[in-house]
Short mmCIF file of C-alpha atoms in Angstrom, two decimals:
data_model
loop_
_atom_site.label_atom_id
_atom_site.label_comp_id
_atom_site.label_asym_id
_atom_site.label_seq_id
_atom_site.Cartn_x
_atom_site.Cartn_y
_atom_site.Cartn_z
CA MET Y 1 -0.04 -0.01 0.00
CA ARG Y 2 1.30 3.44 -0.96
CA ILE Y 3 0.79 5.95 1.93
CA VAL Y 4 1.20 9.72 1.69
CA VAL Y 5 1.14 12.21 4.57
CA LEU Y 6 0.46 15.53 2.99
CA ASP Y 7 1.29 17.91 5.88
CA GLY Y 8 3.03 16.16 8.67
CA GLY Y 9 5.44 18.93 9.71
CA ILE Y 10 3.29 20.32 12.50
CA GLU Y 11 2.35 16.99 13.95
CA ASN Y 12 6.00 15.81 13.88
CA PRO Y 13 8.54 18.65 13.65
CA GLY Y 14 11.26 16.15 14.40
CA ASP Y 15 10.61 14.92 17.98
CA LEU Y 16 8.45 11.91 16.91
CA SER Y 17 8.90 9.02 14.53
CA TRP Y 18 6.90 7.98 11.42
CA GLU Y 19 8.44 4.48 11.65
CA ALA Y 20 5.30 2.68 12.83
CA LEU Y 21 3.29 4.15 9.95
CA GLY Y 22 6.01 3.20 7.52
CA ARG Y 23 5.74 -0.42 8.52
CA LEU Y 24 2.18 -0.43 7.05
CA GLY Y 25 3.25 0.45 3.52
CA ASP Y 26 5.40 2.50 1.18
CA LEU Y 27 5.38 5.82 3.09
CA THR Y 28 6.09 9.37 1.79
CA VAL Y 29 5.81 12.21 4.29
CA TYR Y 30 5.62 15.89 3.23
CA ASP Y 31 6.01 18.66 5.84
CA ARG Y 32 3.50 20.82 4.01
CA THR Y 33 1.54 20.72 0.75
CA GLU Y 34 0.07 23.65 -1.11
CA SER Y 35 -3.35 23.24 -2.70
CA GLU Y 36 -2.01 23.13 -6.21
CA GLN Y 37 0.33 20.25 -5.22
CA THR Y 38 -2.30 18.08 -3.62
CA VAL Y 39 -3.34 15.91 -6.55
CA GLU Y 40 0.21 15.39 -7.82
CA ARG Y 41 1.45 14.38 -4.37
CA ILE Y 42 -1.43 11.93 -3.76
CA GLY Y 43 -0.82 10.42 -7.15
CA ASP Y 44 -1.67 6.68 -7.05
CA ALA Y 45 -1.62 6.50 -3.22
CA GLU Y 46 -4.21 4.31 -1.66
CA ALA Y 47 -4.02 5.90 1.78
CA ILE Y 48 -3.42 9.53 2.67
CA PHE Y 49 -3.23 11.53 5.89
CA THR Y 50 -4.09 15.21 6.06
CA ASN Y 51 -4.20 17.79 8.78
CA LYS Y 52 -5.13 21.06 7.01
CA VAL Y 53 -4.83 20.23 3.34
CA LEU Y 54 -8.30 20.27 1.74
CA ILE Y 55 -9.48 17.10 0.22
CA THR Y 56 -12.29 18.24 -1.99
CA GLU Y 57 -14.57 16.33 -4.45
CA ALA Y 58 -12.38 17.65 -7.27
CA VAL Y 59 -9.24 16.18 -5.59
CA LEU Y 60 -11.02 12.83 -5.09
CA GLU Y 61 -12.13 12.72 -8.73
CA GLN Y 62 -8.44 13.02 -9.86
CA CYS Y 63 -7.21 10.33 -7.37
CA PRO Y 64 -9.13 7.16 -8.28
CA GLN Y 65 -6.79 4.81 -6.41
CA LEU Y 66 -7.53 6.32 -3.06
CA ARG Y 67 -9.15 3.97 -0.57
CA PHE Y 68 -8.50 5.57 2.85
CA ILE Y 69 -8.34 9.15 4.23
CA GLY Y 70 -6.93 9.75 7.67
CA VAL Y 71 -7.21 13.14 9.40
CA LEU Y 72 -4.42 14.05 11.76
CA ALA Y 73 -6.86 15.88 14.03
CA THR Y 74 -10.24 15.53 15.67
CA GLY Y 75 -11.99 18.05 13.33
CA TYR Y 76 -12.51 16.78 9.81
CA ASN Y 77 -14.11 19.70 7.94
CA VAL Y 78 -11.05 19.75 5.65
CA VAL Y 79 -12.48 16.65 3.90
CA ASP Y 80 -15.54 16.45 1.70
CA THR Y 81 -16.84 13.54 3.73
CA ALA Y 82 -20.00 13.10 1.59
CA ALA Y 83 -17.94 12.88 -1.65
CA ALA Y 84 -15.60 10.34 0.05
CA ARG Y 85 -18.57 8.29 1.28
CA ALA Y 86 -20.03 8.20 -2.21
CA ARG Y 87 -16.81 6.66 -3.39
CA GLY Y 88 -16.69 4.13 -0.55
CA ILE Y 89 -13.68 5.85 1.09
CA PRO Y 90 -13.70 5.97 4.90
CA VAL Y 91 -12.56 9.17 6.55
CA CYS Y 92 -11.05 8.46 9.99
CA ASN Y 93 -10.24 11.05 12.59
CA ILE Y 94 -8.40 11.06 15.93
CA PRO Y 95 -11.11 11.72 18.53
CA GLU Y 96 -9.43 11.70 21.97
CA TYR Y 97 -5.77 12.47 21.77
CA GLY Y 98 -5.87 16.05 23.03
CA THR Y 99 -8.52 16.07 25.77
CA ASP Y 100 -6.18 16.63 28.70
CA ALA Y 101 -3.87 18.92 26.81
CA VAL Y 102 -6.66 21.23 25.55
CA ALA Y 103 -8.36 21.29 28.94
CA GLN Y 104 -5.09 22.17 30.69
CA TYR Y 105 -4.43 24.92 28.10
CA THR Y 106 -7.94 26.31 28.59
CA MET Y 107 -7.27 26.77 32.29
CA ALA Y 108 -3.82 28.27 31.46
CA LEU Y 109 -5.51 30.95 29.32
CA LEU Y 110 -8.08 31.63 32.05
CA LEU Y 111 -5.34 31.92 34.71
CA GLU Y 112 -3.44 34.34 32.43
CA LEU Y 113 -6.54 36.49 32.14
CA CYS Y 114 -6.86 36.42 35.93
CA HIS Y 115 -3.24 37.28 36.80
CA HIS Y 116 -1.44 38.50 33.61
CA ILE Y 117 1.59 36.57 34.75
CA GLY Y 118 3.57 37.07 31.56
CA GLU Y 119 3.11 40.82 31.63
CA HIS Y 120 4.01 41.11 35.31
CA SER Y 121 7.13 39.07 34.78
CA ALA Y 122 8.08 41.28 31.82
CA CYS Y 123 7.53 44.40 34.01
CA VAL Y 124 9.88 43.04 36.64
CA LYS Y 125 12.60 42.31 34.04
CA ARG Y 126 12.14 45.84 32.67
CA GLY Y 127 13.00 47.23 36.05
CA ASP Y 128 9.55 48.40 37.09
CA TRP Y 129 9.66 46.67 40.45
CA THR Y 130 13.18 47.77 41.12
CA ASN Y 131 12.36 51.36 40.43
CA GLY Y 132 8.87 51.43 41.78
CA GLY Y 133 9.65 51.94 45.44
CA ASP Y 134 6.89 49.60 46.80
CA TRP Y 135 7.25 46.01 47.91
CA CYS Y 136 4.71 44.84 45.28
CA PHE Y 137 2.61 46.29 42.44
CA TRP Y 138 0.11 45.11 39.75
CA ASN Y 139 -0.81 46.55 36.45
CA TYR Y 140 -4.14 44.72 36.03
CA PRO Y 141 -6.98 43.78 38.29
CA LEU Y 142 -6.31 40.43 39.80
CA VAL Y 143 -9.18 37.91 39.83
CA GLU Y 144 -9.89 34.98 42.15
CA LEU Y 145 -11.81 32.12 40.49
CA SER Y 146 -13.30 30.44 43.60
CA GLY Y 147 -16.99 31.05 43.72
CA LYS Y 148 -17.29 32.22 40.16
CA THR Y 149 -19.37 30.56 37.45
CA ILE Y 150 -17.92 29.10 34.31
CA GLY Y 151 -20.25 28.35 31.38
CA ILE Y 152 -19.07 25.61 29.07
CA ILE Y 153 -20.53 25.56 25.56
CA GLY Y 154 -20.10 22.04 24.18
CA PHE Y 155 -19.83 19.26 26.82
CA GLY Y 156 -17.97 16.39 25.23
CA ARG Y 157 -14.67 14.99 26.46
CA ILE Y 158 -12.86 18.32 26.53
CA GLY Y 159 -15.74 20.26 27.99
CA LYS Y 160 -16.02 17.75 30.76
CA ALA Y 161 -12.33 17.81 31.42
CA VAL Y 162 -12.45 21.61 31.70
CA ALA Y 163 -15.38 21.36 34.12
CA ARG Y 164 -13.45 19.05 36.46
CA LEU Y 165 -10.49 21.46 36.47
CA ALA Y 166 -12.68 24.46 37.07
CA GLN Y 167 -14.36 22.67 39.96
CA ALA Y 168 -10.93 22.11 41.44
CA PHE Y 169 -10.60 25.91 41.58
CA GLY Y 170 -13.92 26.16 43.40
CA MET Y 171 -15.91 27.31 40.35
CA LYS Y 172 -19.54 26.47 39.66
CA VAL Y 173 -20.17 24.89 36.34
CA LEU Y 174 -23.00 25.54 33.85
CA ALA Y 175 -23.04 23.50 30.61
CA TYR Y 176 -24.85 23.85 27.30
CA ALA Y 177 -24.92 21.34 24.39
CA ARG Y 178 -27.18 21.52 21.39
CA HIS Y 179 -27.56 17.76 21.37
CA PRO Y 180 -26.78 16.49 24.90
CA GLN Y 181 -27.40 12.87 23.97
CA THR Y 182 -24.47 12.95 21.47
CA GLU Y 183 -22.21 15.85 22.43
CA THR Y 184 -21.92 14.75 26.09
CA LYS Y 185 -20.55 11.32 25.32
CA GLY Y 186 -17.10 10.38 26.58
CA GLY Y 187 -14.99 11.32 29.54
CA ALA Y 188 -15.56 10.82 33.22
CA GLU Y 189 -18.75 12.09 34.73
CA VAL Y 190 -18.70 15.54 36.29
CA GLY Y 191 -20.53 16.13 39.58
CA ASP Y 192 -22.35 19.34 40.56
CA CYS Y 193 -22.73 20.50 36.98
CA ARG Y 194 -25.98 21.98 35.79
CA PHE Y 195 -27.25 21.86 32.18
CA VAL Y 196 -29.00 25.06 31.20
CA SER Y 197 -30.21 26.84 28.04
CA LEU Y 198 -27.74 28.90 26.11
CA GLU Y 199 -29.62 32.01 27.18
CA GLU Y 200 -29.20 31.18 30.87
CA LEU Y 201 -25.54 30.27 30.43
CA LEU Y 202 -24.78 33.61 28.69
CA ALA Y 203 -26.63 35.57 31.44
CA GLN Y 204 -25.12 33.86 34.52
CA SER Y 205 -21.56 32.99 33.65
CA ASP Y 206 -18.48 34.99 34.79
CA VAL Y 207 -16.38 32.94 32.31
CA ILE Y 208 -17.51 31.40 29.06
CA SER Y 209 -15.41 28.71 27.41
CA LEU Y 210 -16.15 27.31 23.91
CA HIS Y 211 -15.68 23.61 23.29
CA CYS Y 212 -18.32 22.82 20.62
CA PRO Y 213 -17.68 21.67 17.04
CA LEU Y 214 -17.91 24.14 14.10
CA THR Y 215 -21.10 23.53 12.17
CA PRO Y 216 -23.44 25.80 10.14
CA GLN Y 217 -25.47 26.18 13.30
CA THR Y 218 -22.54 27.19 15.56
CA GLN Y 219 -20.58 29.37 13.14
CA GLY Y 220 -20.61 32.96 14.46
CA MET Y 221 -22.66 31.95 17.46
CA ILE Y 222 -20.79 34.41 19.69
CA GLY Y 223 -21.78 37.72 18.00
CA ARG Y 224 -23.27 40.98 19.09
CA GLU Y 225 -26.60 39.50 20.22
CA ALA Y 226 -24.89 36.78 22.29
CA ILE Y 227 -22.37 39.18 23.75
CA ALA Y 228 -25.16 41.67 24.72
CA ALA Y 229 -26.82 38.83 26.72
CA MET Y 230 -23.54 38.20 28.71
CA LYS Y 231 -22.60 39.67 32.09
CA ASP Y 232 -20.65 42.95 31.98
CA GLY Y 233 -16.93 42.14 32.34
CA VAL Y 234 -17.25 38.47 31.34
CA PHE Y 235 -14.15 36.48 30.32
CA LEU Y 236 -14.39 34.60 27.02
CA ILE Y 237 -12.15 31.74 26.02
CA ASN Y 238 -11.98 29.84 22.75
CA THR Y 239 -9.83 26.69 22.21
CA ALA Y 240 -12.26 25.12 19.80
CA ARG Y 241 -12.68 26.73 16.36
CA GLY Y 242 -12.06 30.39 15.39
CA PRO Y 243 -15.27 30.90 13.36
CA LEU Y 244 -17.42 30.28 16.42
CA ILE Y 245 -16.77 33.92 17.24
CA GLN Y 246 -17.64 36.98 15.18
CA GLU Y 247 -14.28 38.67 15.70
CA ASP Y 248 -15.33 42.26 14.95
CA ALA Y 249 -18.13 41.98 17.50
CA LEU Y 250 -15.72 40.69 20.15
CA ALA Y 251 -13.20 43.42 19.38
CA GLU Y 252 -15.91 46.05 19.86
CA ALA Y 253 -16.99 44.42 23.17
CA LEU Y 254 -13.44 44.38 24.45
CA LYS Y 255 -13.02 48.06 23.59
CA SER Y 256 -16.25 49.02 25.34
CA GLY Y 257 -15.51 46.85 28.42
CA LYS Y 258 -18.56 44.68 27.98
CA VAL Y 259 -16.20 41.76 27.72
CA GLY Y 260 -13.54 42.15 30.41
CA GLY Y 261 -10.98 39.91 28.71
CA ALA Y 262 -10.72 37.22 26.06
CA ALA Y 263 -8.19 34.48 25.26
CA VAL Y 264 -8.26 32.53 22.05
CA ASP Y 265 -6.00 29.82 20.61
CA VAL Y 266 -7.88 29.81 17.33
CA VAL Y 267 -9.04 32.47 14.89
CA SER Y 268 -11.21 32.66 11.82
CA GLN Y 269 -8.32 32.47 9.35
CA GLU Y 270 -5.06 30.77 10.29
CA PRO Y 271 -2.34 31.88 10.29
CA ILE Y 272 -3.87 35.08 11.67
CA GLN Y 273 -4.11 37.89 9.15
CA ALA Y 274 -2.65 41.31 9.83
CA ASP Y 275 -6.08 42.98 9.61
CA ASN Y 276 -7.73 40.71 12.19
CA PRO Y 277 -9.53 43.11 14.67
CA LEU Y 278 -8.58 41.00 17.66
CA LEU Y 279 -4.92 41.92 17.15
CA TYR Y 280 -5.77 45.56 18.17
CA ALA Y 281 -8.30 44.89 20.95
CA PRO Y 282 -7.47 45.53 24.59
CA ASN Y 283 -7.33 42.77 27.20
CA MET Y 284 -6.97 40.11 24.42
CA ILE Y 285 -4.71 37.14 24.50
CA ILE Y 286 -4.05 35.29 21.24
CA THR Y 287 -1.88 32.17 20.89
CA PRO Y 288 -1.03 30.31 17.66
CA HIS Y 289 -3.31 27.20 17.81
CA ILE Y 290 -1.06 25.22 20.18
CA ALA Y 291 -3.45 23.89 22.88
CA TRP Y 292 -3.29 20.45 21.18
CA ALA Y 293 0.45 20.31 20.75
CA PRO Y 294 2.29 18.96 23.81
CA ARG Y 295 4.51 16.05 22.76
CA GLU Y 296 2.53 13.58 24.76
CA ALA Y 297 -0.65 14.55 22.91
CA ARG Y 298 1.00 14.44 19.49
CA GLN Y 299 2.44 10.98 20.27
CA ARG Y 300 -1.12 9.81 21.06
CA LEU Y 301 -2.30 11.29 17.80
CA MET Y 302 0.42 9.47 15.91
CA ASP Y 303 -0.37 6.15 17.61
CA THR Y 304 -4.07 6.49 16.82
CA ALA Y 305 -3.35 7.43 13.21
CA VAL Y 306 -1.32 4.28 12.80
CA ALA Y 307 -4.02 2.22 14.53
CA ASN Y 308 -6.71 3.68 12.22
CA LEU Y 309 -4.90 2.66 9.08
CA LYS Y 310 -4.00 -0.79 10.45
CA ALA Y 311 -7.63 -1.36 11.38
CA PHE Y 312 -8.68 -0.39 7.88
CA GLN Y 313 -6.18 -2.81 6.40
CA GLU Y 314 -7.60 -5.54 8.55
CA GLY Y 315 -11.16 -4.83 7.38
CA LYS Y 316 -12.23 -3.29 10.68
CA ALA Y 317 -12.13 0.50 10.06
CA GLN Y 318 -12.40 2.57 13.23
CA ASN Y 319 -13.08 6.22 14.06
CA VAL Y 320 -14.96 6.58 10.78
CA VAL Y 321 -16.74 9.93 10.55
CA ASN Y 322 -18.57 9.49 7.27
#
């Protein structure tokens, strides 16, 4: 079997090994692939892996030997799953590798909003403490989480993991899921968590954290109307998908003070463009889509990718999303 990894450079910048995948066939790994190179690089491959390279119906039409598509991520919107299904090609994702990593990172963003540790460390190194004359100082309001309410939108594995961490800080947890019977599967149960409507979550939460998938229904769900329904001074965190937020509306809310602070690891277009309004908004933390990326999580991703292809070869395809 000929196997092609179209954009493996982010998953494995050199600290992991493709050896296990290579044992399953004739393997070619590209660090990155531009859209115009996709068809040529797939060629007569029977199995491919993609992270962000788009696999459209047009690509599938030009790659008739293709039998398996692996996504090196949990989200699979980069693949035309319906077109793949029509051709009998399973699309397999990696559903669980980053749960703990993303939950940990979500809390890191929240703690940074509460304490601005990086900025205060930079101030000390600039000499502000040395020259200030007082035994301590702070440049931002400092926030204690205990007793505050976090609203979690999307309550699957990651949402549940965030809830447990938030409870460890003494926070109350509200949860909202559009389809609780499916979106709340997986992960250990969370005690003392209350499911509410989206309207109640927006109105009662001191912190709102997004963990839902990007769908036509959720795209732009955090816009002017939703923000107006939130508490004044609310904190907003997004480690899910950038297009869940209408970025111009969030920038306006940060400037007005309606939103007290926001932290995102994802934006609507990645890499972030120079004209993104969030770059110029106050009390805004932006990181470059790295919540998923600890080495331990990437190793789990690699192991599952190998297992997905091996299961397909054995006639027992797993983690099929189409």
